[in-house]
C-alpha positions as a printed NumPy array, in Angstrom:
array([[ -0.039,   0.581,  -0.265],
       [  2.719,   2.06 ,   1.181],
       [  4.039,   1.642,  -2.565],
       [  1.455,   3.256,  -4.515],
       [  1.115,   5.973,  -2.372],
       [  4.366,   7.077,  -3.452],
       [  4.123,   6.371,  -6.763],
       [  0.713,   8.415,  -6.69 ],
       [  2.709,  11.247,  -5.307],
       [  5.495,  10.868,  -7.356],
       [  2.774,  10.851, -10.638],
       [  1.357,  13.947,  -9.23 ],
       [  4.328,  15.651,  -8.384],
       [  5.3  ,  14.771, -12.766],
       [  1.806,  16.899, -13.552],
       [  2.9  ,  19.297, -11.22 ],
       [  5.762,  19.775, -13.087],
       [  4.166,  19.465, -16.29 ],
       [  2.497,  22.488, -15.649],
       [  4.663,  24.496, -14.373],
       [  6.548,  23.92 , -17.109],
       [  4.602,  24.911, -19.394],
       [  3.659,  28.276, -17.564],
       [  1.28 ,  30.406, -17.736],
       [  0.582,  31.744, -20.872],
       [  1.392,  35.981, -21.607],
       [ -1.309,  38.15 , -23.717],
       [  0.156,  40.065, -25.943],
       [ -1.024,  43.944, -27.348],
       [  0.704,  47.062, -28.527],
       [ -0.858,  50.19 , -26.083],
       [  0.104,  52.338, -29.118],
       [  0.51 ,  53.155, -32.11 ],
       [ -3.052,  51.136, -33.199],
       [ -3.257,  48.629, -35.646],
       [ -3.451,  50.332, -38.983],
       [ -2.416,  53.593, -37.898],
       [ -0.676,  55.742, -39.566],
       [  2.193,  58.155, -38.255],
       [  4.983,  60.095, -38.641],
       [  8.693,  59.014, -37.779],
       [ 10.052,  59.375, -35.119],
       [  6.929,  57.862, -32.922],
       [  6.27 ,  55.903, -29.698],
       [  5.291,  52.134, -29.22 ],
       [  4.649,  51.327, -25.89 ],
       [  4.067,  46.915, -24.802],
       [  1.395,  45.824, -22.96 ],
       [  1.957,  42.186, -21.376],
       [ -1.338,  39.96 , -19.887],
       [ -0.539,  36.745, -17.924],
       [  3.263,  37.112, -17.123],
       [  5.217,  39.642, -15.132],
       [  8.491,  41.918, -17.066],
       [ 11.568,  41.057, -15.794],
       [ 14.729,  41.91 , -17.152],
       [ 17.103,  40.078, -19.104],
       [ 18.625,  37.285, -17.243],
       [ 16.049,  37.027, -14.858],
       [ 14.98 ,  33.14 , -15.291],
       [ 12.123,  33.292, -12.929],
       [  8.557,  31.092, -14.037],
       [  6.069,  33.467, -15.35 ],
       [  8.556,  36.368, -16.412],
       [  9.933,  37.55 , -19.865],
       [ 11.09 ,  40.967, -21.303],
       [ 10.032,  42.617, -24.58 ],
       [ 11.171,  42.544, -28.332],
       [ 10.227,  44.406, -31.17 ],
       [ 10.814,  42.791, -34.48 ],
       [ 10.594,  45.098, -37.175],
       [  9.235,  43.335, -40.979],
       [  9.906,  39.763, -39.031],
       [  7.386,  36.349, -38.421],
       [  6.791,  35.435, -34.582],
       [  9.589,  33.225, -33.581],
       [  9.076,  29.297, -32.506],
       [  8.624,  28.991, -28.548],
       [ 11.928,  28.063, -27.557],
       [ 13.95 ,  29.677, -30.226],
       [ 16.491,  32.44 , -29.44 ],
       [ 15.638,  35.814, -30.64 ],
       [ 18.115,  36.934, -32.962],
       [ 20.303,  40.303, -32.006],
       [ 20.235,  42.171, -35.233],
       [ 18.609,  45.423, -36.637],
       [ 14.909,  43.211, -37.523],
       [ 14.905,  42.398, -33.484],
       [ 14.796,  44.729, -31.189],
       [ 15.671,  43.917, -27.571],
       [ 14.041,  45.288, -24.398],
       [ 16.261,  43.463, -22.557],
       [ 16.002,  45.737, -19.037],
       [ 12.318,  45.84 , -18.753],
       [ 11.029,  48.69 , -20.859],
       [  7.649,  48.578, -21.897],
       [  7.992,  51.375, -24.194],
       [ 10.216,  52.706, -27.354],
       [ 10.781,  55.674, -29.863],
       [ 10.756,  53.814, -33.048],
       [ 12.835,  55.599, -36.771],
       [ 11.543,  54.026, -39.137],
       [ 11.634,  55.591, -43.255],
       [  8.782,  55.917, -44.654],
       [  6.584,  53.162, -45.948],
       [  4.247,  50.407, -44.508],
       [  6.096,  48.205, -41.894],
       [  5.174,  44.769, -40.003],
       [  5.334,  45.539, -36.421],
       [  5.372,  43.004, -33.988],
       [  5.738,  42.703, -29.854],
       [  7.094,  38.967, -29.45 ],
       [  7.718,  37.954, -25.091],
       [ 10.315,  35.456, -24.359],
       [ 11.928,  34.604, -21.507],
       [ 15.489,  35.631, -19.556],
       [ 17.411,  34.276, -21.14 ],
       [ 15.915,  35.471, -24.724],
       [ 14.076,  32.047, -25.529],
       [ 10.805,  32.984, -27.52 ],
       [  7.462,  32.097, -25.393],
       [  6.259,  31.284, -29.275],
       [  3.673,  32.786, -31.624],
       [  1.002,  32.476, -28.369],
       [  2.989,  34.864, -27.096],
       [  2.651,  37.508, -29.27 ],
       [  1.191,  40.329, -31.703],
       [  2.038,  41.439, -34.796],
       [ -0.036,  44.959, -36.237],
       [  0.638,  46.67 , -39.219],
       [  1.395,  50.953, -40.004],
       [  1.835,  53.272, -42.637],
       [  5.14 ,  55.607, -41.8  ],
       [  4.597,  58.925, -43.053]])
């Protein structure tokens, strides 16, 4: 009987671990600009996340991460690292807004949330809008 209880406790522990590993889900949005907005460069971009807390890069606390702004780039697969290049801006200090300077044209802006090691939480933790820069 004691063996069964140990197996049950171990099984429950594994279920808890699996749930904790997947963690909470981040829901991303832009406070500004709105989707389809026409803006003049430079313009302010404000990030919002619900379901997770914003922490600086390096902090690997479960349920936390930081923002990345992707310019004309697709959301990043879960677990993949966000590249360090001009199309992938990192906000590793925990910032929730920036001023963006872009040449005139139409752009897809994608907000991507990632953990403290810059590993993406996946397309479910991203939000894409289109802006027109005058």
